[in-house]
Amino acid sequence: MSSEPLLEVENLTIEYETRQGPLTAVSNADFTVGEGEYFGLVGESGCGKSTLAKSIIGGLDDNGKIASGKLKYRGEEIQDLSDAQLNEEIRWKEIAYIPQASMNSLDPLQRLSEQAIEIANVHTDLTDEEALTQFKEMFEVVGLPENRIRDYPHEFSGGMQQRAIIALALFLKPSIIIADEPTTALDVIMQDQIFKYLDEIRGATDTSMILITHDISLVFETCDELAVMHGGQIAETGRITDVYDNPKHPYSYLLQRAFPDIRYPDRELETIEGTPPQQFGDVDYCTFANRCPWAEEGCRDAAPELEVSDRSAENHRASCFRSKEIFEQQDPDESLAAIRGDQA
Ligand code: ADP
Ligand code: MG
């Protein structure tokens, strides 16, 4: 059932140097992305998604560093590779990264064809002509007319630019595409379209995808597996079906209920009070404790480990001290209603 691991994120902790001291943006993140798999990385703004994504291609901001843990691509450690090695071996042709707010990532002064040729020149031995042929193919995959590869970005609509960016990411046939909030800047209709194309890419290539978004319902629709992040910690990870049917962490439980669900059209949407915290120094507590309806004092005394939480699904893991109590020994809907009732 499990495919060969393409990317392994092992106990990864990432810090930013700030004036208030080291800020821990990601702590002990741990998950695996398999060959051909679509993996969703989901959580509110500020929880560490982009930081984690950027670390994978060696693209952290200058004040950021991997403090501990490992990144493995096809079994090889890549967390210590130099910029030159990453350019030579990884970026674009193995792992392509579509940055957040990528509308601004196209060079307005260069034709798309020129941008593709430049990428090919840095990362491959392809001739310009071969590069263009390959780029044209990808234009077709994302539904853009190939006679427009010489256009400038401004000649495209927003949705077409986004598709061109996806074509560039696909262009050197990477094994993994990391798409960081690929549709956040687009309207709902364009979002649907882009997701249709991302889905078609699945049919046309065997690329894996790490889809980063704050919208857990999109991940449920699009992906095979997911990791839910809160405050730099992985709250829960596993196969979509397991997490959807059987959440084991209060944050993923509440996040799921913060978005409309066709199974429960009448269900009231949850709001999760408060915002994800910024963590300075060692994170030796559950970062969700201050927002969690079920939290007890002990939740602030140590960081919960990401543990197998579901006897029927080995890779379904959650990091919550009280997971068993909340989700197995009682009905979470009822206990939440009771807690809310007591508070009211
Ligand atoms: P997300 O993508 O989930 O919105 P980010 O990875 O962008 O989250 O940010 C995670 C945390 O790291 C936030 O608290 C953010 O303010 C902080 N952060 C991001 N980049 C930097 C930086 N260059 N320096 C200091 N803090 C940063
Ligand atoms: Mg982000």
Tab-separated table of C-alpha atoms and ligand atoms in Angstrom:
chain	number	residue	atom	x	y	z
A	1	MET	CA	0.000	0.000	0.000
A	2	SER	CA	2.686	2.517	0.851
A	3	SER	CA	4.645	3.636	-2.186
A	4	GLU	CA	8.371	4.291	-2.181
A	5	PRO	CA	9.130	7.385	-0.100
A	6	LEU	CA	10.158	10.281	-2.315
A	7	LEU	CA	10.512	12.904	0.354
A	8	GLU	CA	11.026	12.249	4.037
A	9	VAL	CA	10.768	15.089	6.517
A	10	GLU	CA	12.295	13.797	9.745
A	11	ASN	CA	11.902	15.661	13.028
A	12	LEU	CA	12.552	18.941	11.318
A	13	THR	CA	12.925	22.074	13.431
A	14	ILE	CA	13.372	25.457	11.761
A	15	GLU	CA	14.303	28.712	13.469
A	16	TYR	CA	14.428	32.338	12.466
A	17	GLU	CA	16.862	34.691	14.128
A	18	THR	CA	14.862	37.701	15.310
A	19	ARG	CA	15.438	40.670	17.596
A	20	GLN	CA	13.430	38.890	20.300
A	21	GLY	CA	15.615	35.803	19.976
A	22	PRO	CA	15.218	32.598	17.961
A	23	LEU	CA	11.666	32.086	16.705
A	24	THR	CA	10.776	28.418	16.233
A	25	ALA	CA	8.607	28.431	13.121
A	26	VAL	CA	8.550	24.635	12.686
A	27	SER	CA	9.144	22.122	15.459
A	28	ASN	CA	9.780	18.433	14.971
A	29	ALA	CA	7.811	18.153	11.757
A	30	ASP	CA	7.677	14.584	10.532
A	31	PHE	CA	5.980	13.083	7.480
A	32	THR	CA	6.651	11.270	4.212
A	33	VAL	CA	5.486	11.990	0.681
A	34	GLY	CA	5.285	8.950	-1.594
A	35	GLU	CA	5.785	8.573	-5.335
A	36	GLY	CA	2.845	9.987	-7.296
A	37	GLU	CA	1.093	11.075	-4.127
A	38	TYR	CA	-0.799	14.323	-3.566
A	39	PHE	CA	-0.017	15.540	-0.076
A	40	GLY	CA	-1.841	18.441	1.571
A	41	LEU	CA	-0.122	20.683	4.101
A	42	VAL	CA	-2.825	22.629	5.847
A	43	GLY	CA	-3.198	25.118	8.698
A	44	GLU	CA	-3.912	28.760	9.429
A	45	SER	CA	-1.762	31.622	8.281
A	46	GLY	CA	1.440	31.800	10.331
A	47	CYS	CA	1.559	28.122	11.321
A	48	GLY	CA	4.788	27.440	9.398
A	49	LYS	CA	3.660	25.996	6.054
A	50	SER	CA	5.727	28.241	3.791
A	51	THR	CA	8.736	27.962	6.083
A	52	LEU	CA	8.606	24.181	5.838
A	53	ALA	CA	8.110	24.306	2.072
A	54	LYS	CA	10.984	26.705	1.503
A	55	SER	CA	13.347	24.631	3.614
A	56	ILE	CA	12.840	21.666	1.281
A	57	ILE	CA	14.424	23.487	-1.661
A	58	GLY	CA	16.977	25.351	0.441
A	59	GLY	CA	15.037	28.576	0.036
A	60	LEU	CA	14.691	29.823	3.616
A	61	ASP	CA	15.066	33.541	4.229
A	62	ASP	CA	18.593	34.556	5.242
A	63	ASN	CA	17.722	34.658	8.958
A	64	GLY	CA	16.206	31.160	8.847
A	65	LYS	CA	17.967	27.847	9.382
A	66	ILE	CA	17.261	24.159	9.930
A	67	ALA	CA	18.115	23.781	13.608
A	68	SER	CA	17.730	20.000	13.690
A	69	GLY	CA	16.253	17.093	11.789
A	70	LYS	CA	16.638	15.762	8.279
A	71	LEU	CA	15.227	16.101	4.797
A	72	LYS	CA	15.671	13.108	2.519
A	73	TYR	CA	14.957	13.010	-1.185
A	74	ARG	CA	14.845	9.443	-2.533
A	75	GLY	CA	16.720	8.362	0.563
A	76	GLU	CA	19.537	10.945	0.248
A	77	GLU	CA	19.955	13.645	2.853
A	78	ILE	CA	19.580	17.057	1.249
A	79	GLN	CA	19.301	19.419	4.226
A	80	ASP	CA	23.007	20.335	4.136
A	81	LEU	CA	23.448	20.730	0.381
A	82	SER	CA	24.938	24.017	-0.837
A	83	ASP	CA	23.122	26.397	-3.137
A	84	ALA	CA	25.228	25.185	-6.060
A	85	GLN	CA	24.454	21.525	-5.301
A	86	LEU	CA	20.747	22.262	-4.948
A	87	ASN	CA	20.762	24.035	-8.311
A	88	GLU	CA	22.686	21.198	-9.896
A	89	GLU	CA	20.739	18.305	-8.413
A	90	ILE	CA	17.378	19.253	-6.941
A	91	ARG	CA	15.664	22.498	-7.856
A	92	TRP	CA	13.203	22.487	-10.768
A	93	LYS	CA	14.144	19.092	-12.133
A	94	GLU	CA	13.505	17.042	-8.984
A	95	ILE	CA	11.531	19.406	-6.763
A	96	ALA	CA	9.807	22.480	-8.179
A	97	TYR	CA	8.455	25.124	-5.862
A	98	ILE	CA	5.605	27.453	-6.787
A	99	PRO	CA	5.930	30.218	-4.206
A	100	GLN	CA	3.036	31.822	-2.402
A	101	ALA	CA	1.852	34.980	-4.177
A	102	SER	CA	3.494	33.546	-7.275
A	103	MET	CA	1.617	35.952	-9.541
A	104	ASN	CA	4.560	38.210	-8.876
A	105	SER	CA	7.095	35.492	-9.526
A	106	LEU	CA	6.964	35.808	-13.317
A	107	ASP	CA	9.469	38.288	-14.665
A	108	PRO	CA	7.342	41.006	-16.325
A	109	LEU	CA	10.178	41.963	-18.678
A	110	GLN	CA	10.759	38.499	-20.101
A	111	ARG	CA	8.689	36.444	-22.490
A	112	LEU	CA	7.578	33.135	-20.946
A	113	SER	CA	9.684	31.277	-23.500
A	114	GLU	CA	12.748	33.232	-22.336
A	115	GLN	CA	12.033	32.409	-18.704
A	116	ALA	CA	11.798	28.710	-19.546
A	117	ILE	CA	15.054	28.793	-21.514
A	118	GLU	CA	16.809	30.519	-18.638
A	119	ILE	CA	15.678	27.840	-16.174
A	120	ALA	CA	16.773	25.106	-18.582
A	121	ASN	CA	20.180	26.734	-19.066
A	122	VAL	CA	20.876	26.860	-15.327
A	123	HIS	CA	19.595	23.392	-14.477
A	124	THR	CA	19.980	21.162	-17.562
A	125	ASP	CA	21.995	20.489	-20.733
A	126	LEU	CA	18.969	20.985	-22.983
A	127	THR	CA	19.426	23.159	-26.060
A	128	ASP	CA	17.138	26.177	-26.315
A	129	GLU	CA	15.126	24.406	-28.966
A	130	GLU	CA	14.679	21.256	-26.879
A	131	ALA	CA	13.691	23.392	-23.908
A	132	LEU	CA	11.019	25.167	-25.928
A	133	THR	CA	9.597	21.904	-27.238
A	134	GLN	CA	9.346	20.603	-23.698
A	135	PHE	CA	7.806	23.860	-22.483
A	136	LYS	CA	5.189	23.758	-25.233
A	137	GLU	CA	4.134	20.296	-24.083
A	138	MET	CA	3.546	21.615	-20.602
A	139	PHE	CA	1.565	24.566	-21.942
A	140	GLU	CA	-0.747	21.999	-23.433
A	141	VAL	CA	-0.997	20.049	-20.178
A	142	VAL	CA	-2.224	23.149	-18.331
A	143	GLY	CA	-4.601	24.155	-21.121
A	144	LEU	CA	-2.736	27.117	-22.603
A	145	PRO	CA	-2.410	27.543	-26.397
A	146	GLU	CA	1.158	26.684	-27.336
A	147	ASN	CA	1.378	29.554	-29.809
A	148	ARG	CA	1.427	31.893	-26.824
A	149	ILE	CA	4.677	30.734	-25.232
A	150	ARG	CA	6.382	33.887	-26.500
A	151	ASP	CA	3.900	36.185	-24.794
A	152	TYR	CA	4.829	38.466	-21.932
A	153	PRO	CA	3.147	37.745	-18.582
A	154	HIS	CA	0.992	40.896	-18.779
A	155	GLU	CA	-0.639	39.583	-21.954
A	156	PHE	CA	-2.216	36.844	-19.818
A	157	SER	CA	-5.149	37.041	-17.430
A	158	GLY	CA	-4.556	36.186	-13.760
A	159	GLY	CA	-5.743	32.629	-14.159
A	160	MET	CA	-3.625	32.130	-17.294
A	161	GLN	CA	-0.568	33.474	-15.486
A	162	GLN	CA	-1.164	30.973	-12.736
A	163	ARG	CA	-1.376	28.210	-15.324
A	164	ALA	CA	1.835	29.467	-16.959
A	165	ILE	CA	3.523	29.270	-13.561
A	166	ILE	CA	2.330	25.702	-13.178
A	167	ALA	CA	3.633	24.962	-16.697
A	168	LEU	CA	7.046	26.321	-15.683
A	169	ALA	CA	7.025	24.181	-12.551
A	170	LEU	CA	6.181	21.078	-14.611
A	171	PHE	CA	8.583	21.929	-17.371
A	172	LEU	CA	11.680	20.026	-16.219
A	173	LYS	CA	9.526	17.056	-15.187
A	174	PRO	CA	10.152	17.188	-11.467
A	175	SER	CA	9.090	14.332	-9.201
A	176	ILE	CA	7.558	16.738	-6.718
A	177	ILE	CA	5.808	20.047	-7.164
A	178	ILE	CA	5.292	22.146	-4.065
A	179	ALA	CA	2.403	24.545	-4.668
A	180	ASP	CA	2.202	27.139	-1.905
A	181	GLU	CA	-1.358	28.521	-1.766
A	182	PRO	CA	-1.620	28.334	-5.572
A	183	THR	CA	-5.090	29.810	-5.780
A	184	THR	CA	-5.436	32.119	-2.800
A	185	ALA	CA	-5.250	35.265	-4.924
A	186	LEU	CA	-7.814	34.033	-7.455
A	187	ASP	CA	-11.589	34.166	-7.484
A	188	VAL	CA	-13.604	31.032	-6.778
A	189	ILE	CA	-14.225	30.140	-10.412
A	190	MET	CA	-10.538	30.440	-11.264
A	191	GLN	CA	-9.693	28.404	-8.163
A	192	ASP	CA	-11.908	25.596	-9.381
A	193	GLN	CA	-10.288	25.715	-12.802
A	194	ILE	CA	-6.770	25.585	-11.413
A	195	PHE	CA	-7.713	22.598	-9.295
A	196	LYS	CA	-9.144	20.938	-12.353
A	197	TYR	CA	-5.802	21.414	-14.083
A	198	LEU	CA	-3.841	20.208	-11.079
A	199	ASP	CA	-6.018	17.126	-11.176
A	200	GLU	CA	-5.429	16.645	-14.889
A	201	ILE	CA	-1.696	16.855	-14.304
A	202	ARG	CA	-2.163	13.744	-12.234
A	203	GLY	CA	-3.420	11.955	-15.276
A	204	ALA	CA	-0.759	13.366	-17.615
A	205	THR	CA	2.341	12.950	-15.407
A	206	ASP	CA	3.343	10.953	-12.355
A	207	THR	CA	4.446	14.000	-10.407
A	208	SER	CA	3.790	14.149	-6.675
A	209	MET	CA	2.322	17.310	-5.266
A	210	ILE	CA	2.613	19.040	-1.931
A	211	LEU	CA	-0.391	21.302	-1.871
A	212	ILE	CA	-0.215	24.025	0.736
A	213	THR	CA	-3.408	25.759	1.761
A	214	HIS	CA	-5.403	26.974	4.736
A	215	ASP	CA	-8.517	25.318	3.269
A	216	ILE	CA	-8.813	21.781	4.640
A	217	SER	CA	-11.859	21.040	2.482
A	218	LEU	CA	-9.739	21.569	-0.660
A	219	VAL	CA	-7.203	19.119	0.689
A	220	PHE	CA	-9.894	16.580	1.436
A	221	GLU	CA	-11.103	16.872	-2.163
A	222	THR	CA	-7.724	16.869	-3.869
A	223	CYS	CA	-5.135	14.930	-1.884
A	224	ASP	CA	-4.293	11.383	-0.781
A	225	GLU	CA	-2.609	12.267	2.493
A	226	LEU	CA	-2.247	15.355	4.610
A	227	ALA	CA	-0.530	16.965	7.546
A	228	VAL	CA	-2.394	19.500	9.651
A	229	MET	CA	-0.100	22.084	11.239
A	230	HIS	CA	-0.647	24.360	14.189
A	231	GLY	CA	1.909	26.714	15.713
A	232	GLY	CA	4.809	24.995	13.942
A	233	GLN	CA	3.795	21.536	15.141
A	234	ILE	CA	2.209	18.775	13.088
A	235	ALA	CA	-1.086	18.236	14.860
A	236	GLU	CA	-2.150	15.262	12.812
A	237	THR	CA	-1.088	13.404	9.685
A	238	GLY	CA	-2.411	10.449	7.758
A	239	ARG	CA	-4.507	9.357	4.827
A	240	ILE	CA	-7.317	11.740	3.901
A	241	THR	CA	-10.020	9.196	4.494
A	242	ASP	CA	-8.737	8.377	7.994
A	243	VAL	CA	-8.387	11.992	9.089
A	244	TYR	CA	-11.684	12.978	7.507
A	245	ASP	CA	-13.707	10.193	9.074
A	246	ASN	CA	-11.782	9.934	12.274
A	247	PRO	CA	-9.907	13.057	13.349
A	248	LYS	CA	-7.611	12.433	16.327
A	249	HIS	CA	-6.477	15.961	17.170
A	250	PRO	CA	-8.710	18.773	18.467
A	251	TYR	CA	-7.283	21.254	15.967
A	252	SER	CA	-7.978	19.119	12.890
A	253	TYR	CA	-11.376	18.256	14.327
A	254	LEU	CA	-12.255	21.953	14.688
A	255	LEU	CA	-10.608	22.997	11.417
A	256	GLN	CA	-12.648	20.414	9.547
A	257	ARG	CA	-15.770	21.921	11.059
A	258	ALA	CA	-14.726	25.438	10.114
A	259	PHE	CA	-15.385	24.647	6.442
A	260	PRO	CA	-18.647	23.616	4.769
A	261	ASP	CA	-19.079	19.862	4.417
A	262	ILE	CA	-21.513	18.453	1.868
A	263	ARG	CA	-22.223	15.549	4.216
A	264	TYR	CA	-23.586	17.963	6.827
A	265	PRO	CA	-25.179	20.898	4.977
A	266	ASP	CA	-26.926	22.135	8.119
A	267	ARG	CA	-23.972	21.963	10.457
A	268	GLU	CA	-22.969	25.263	11.975
A	269	LEU	CA	-19.438	26.306	11.036
A	270	GLU	CA	-16.886	26.378	13.848
A	271	THR	CA	-14.748	29.371	14.501
A	272	ILE	CA	-11.436	28.698	16.194
A	273	GLU	CA	-10.900	31.567	18.591
A	274	GLY	CA	-7.501	33.242	18.771
A	275	THR	CA	-4.555	33.085	16.392
A	276	PRO	CA	-1.613	30.707	16.058
A	277	PRO	CA	1.059	31.752	18.551
A	278	GLN	CA	4.615	32.756	17.755
A	279	GLN	CA	7.006	30.500	19.617
A	280	PHE	CA	10.335	31.712	20.891
A	281	GLY	CA	13.039	29.313	22.019
A	282	ASP	CA	12.313	25.691	22.884
A	283	VAL	CA	8.750	24.632	22.219
A	284	ASP	CA	8.129	22.326	25.189
A	285	TYR	CA	4.339	22.579	25.233
A	286	CYS	CA	1.401	21.939	22.930
A	287	THR	CA	1.080	25.072	20.791
A	288	PHE	CA	-2.686	24.537	20.557
A	289	ALA	CA	-3.258	24.316	24.327
A	290	ASN	CA	-4.221	27.979	24.725
A	291	ARG	CA	-6.950	27.650	22.100
A	292	CYS	CA	-8.082	24.104	22.772
A	293	PRO	CA	-11.465	23.566	24.435
A	294	TRP	CA	-10.210	20.258	25.888
A	295	ALA	CA	-6.800	21.457	27.160
A	296	GLU	CA	-5.641	20.648	30.673
A	297	GLU	CA	-2.691	22.022	32.603
A	298	GLY	CA	-0.501	19.071	31.556
A	299	CYS	CA	-0.841	20.128	27.915
A	300	ARG	CA	1.385	23.122	28.673
A	301	ASP	CA	4.088	21.114	30.450
A	302	ALA	CA	5.556	19.220	27.510
A	303	ALA	CA	5.340	19.007	23.740
A	304	PRO	CA	3.141	16.080	22.681
A	305	GLU	CA	4.819	13.626	20.317
A	306	LEU	CA	3.358	12.687	16.986
A	307	GLU	CA	2.184	9.168	17.714
A	308	VAL	CA	0.164	6.507	15.981
A	309	SER	CA	-3.314	7.211	17.194
A	310	ASP	CA	-5.428	4.857	15.193
A	311	ARG	CA	-5.084	1.115	15.604
A	312	SER	CA	-6.506	0.517	12.148
A	313	ALA	CA	-4.178	2.874	10.264
A	314	GLU	CA	-0.482	2.824	11.042
A	315	ASN	CA	0.427	6.122	9.396
A	316	HIS	CA	-2.417	8.000	11.020
A	317	ARG	CA	-0.634	9.959	13.748
A	318	ALA	CA	-1.619	12.778	16.073
A	319	SER	CA	0.213	14.847	18.668
A	320	CYS	CA	-2.266	15.256	21.505
A	321	PHE	CA	-1.953	14.016	25.075
A	322	ARG	CA	-5.703	13.617	25.362
A	323	SER	CA	-6.464	12.158	21.927
A	324	LYS	CA	-7.684	8.789	23.211
A	325	GLU	CA	-9.903	10.328	25.878
A	326	ILE	CA	-11.433	12.910	23.556
A	327	PHE	CA	-11.939	10.814	20.449
A	328	GLU	CA	-12.301	7.255	21.679
A	329	GLN	CA	-13.629	7.241	25.211
A	330	GLN	CA	-16.259	9.850	24.523
A	331	ASP	CA	-18.108	11.489	21.641
A	332	PRO	CA	-16.201	14.684	20.753
A	333	ASP	CA	-19.357	16.460	19.546
A	334	GLU	CA	-21.054	15.815	22.856
A	335	SER	CA	-18.098	16.699	25.047
A	336	LEU	CA	-17.558	19.914	23.064
A	337	ALA	CA	-21.212	20.863	23.489
A	338	ALA	CA	-20.895	20.170	27.215
A	339	ILE	CA	-17.734	22.299	27.529
A	340	ARG	CA	-19.412	25.128	25.616
A	341	GLY	CA	-22.514	24.769	27.801
A	342	ASP	CA	-20.430	25.037	30.962
A	343	GLN	CA	-18.672	28.122	29.641
A	344	ALA	CA	-21.894	29.865	28.621
B	1	ADP	P1	2.423	30.146	6.830
B	1	ADP	O1	3.022	29.911	5.496
B	1	ADP	O2	1.780	28.931	7.420
B	1	ADP	O3	1.484	31.323	6.844
B	1	ADP	P2	5.094	31.012	7.585
B	1	ADP	O4	5.968	29.839	7.360
B	1	ADP	O5	5.094	32.087	6.577
B	1	ADP	O6	3.605	30.511	7.867
B	1	ADP	O7	5.465	31.666	9.001
B	1	ADP	C1	5.635	30.884	10.179
B	1	ADP	C2	6.099	31.794	11.308
B	1	ADP	O8	7.414	32.252	11.031
B	1	ADP	C3	5.239	33.039	11.515
B	1	ADP	O9	5.203	33.300	12.884
B	1	ADP	C4	6.014	34.105	10.765
B	1	ADP	O10	5.769	35.372	11.311
B	1	ADP	C5	7.454	33.679	11.012
B	1	ADP	N1	8.379	34.076	9.948
B	1	ADP	C6	8.303	33.791	8.633
B	1	ADP	N2	9.377	34.284	7.963
B	1	ADP	C7	10.150	34.895	8.898
B	1	ADP	C8	11.399	35.594	8.846
B	1	ADP	N3	12.097	35.736	7.709
B	1	ADP	N4	11.870	36.083	10.015
B	1	ADP	C9	11.212	35.939	11.182
B	1	ADP	N5	10.054	35.297	11.289
B	1	ADP	C10	9.511	34.765	10.166
B	2	MG	MG	2.573	30.772	3.719
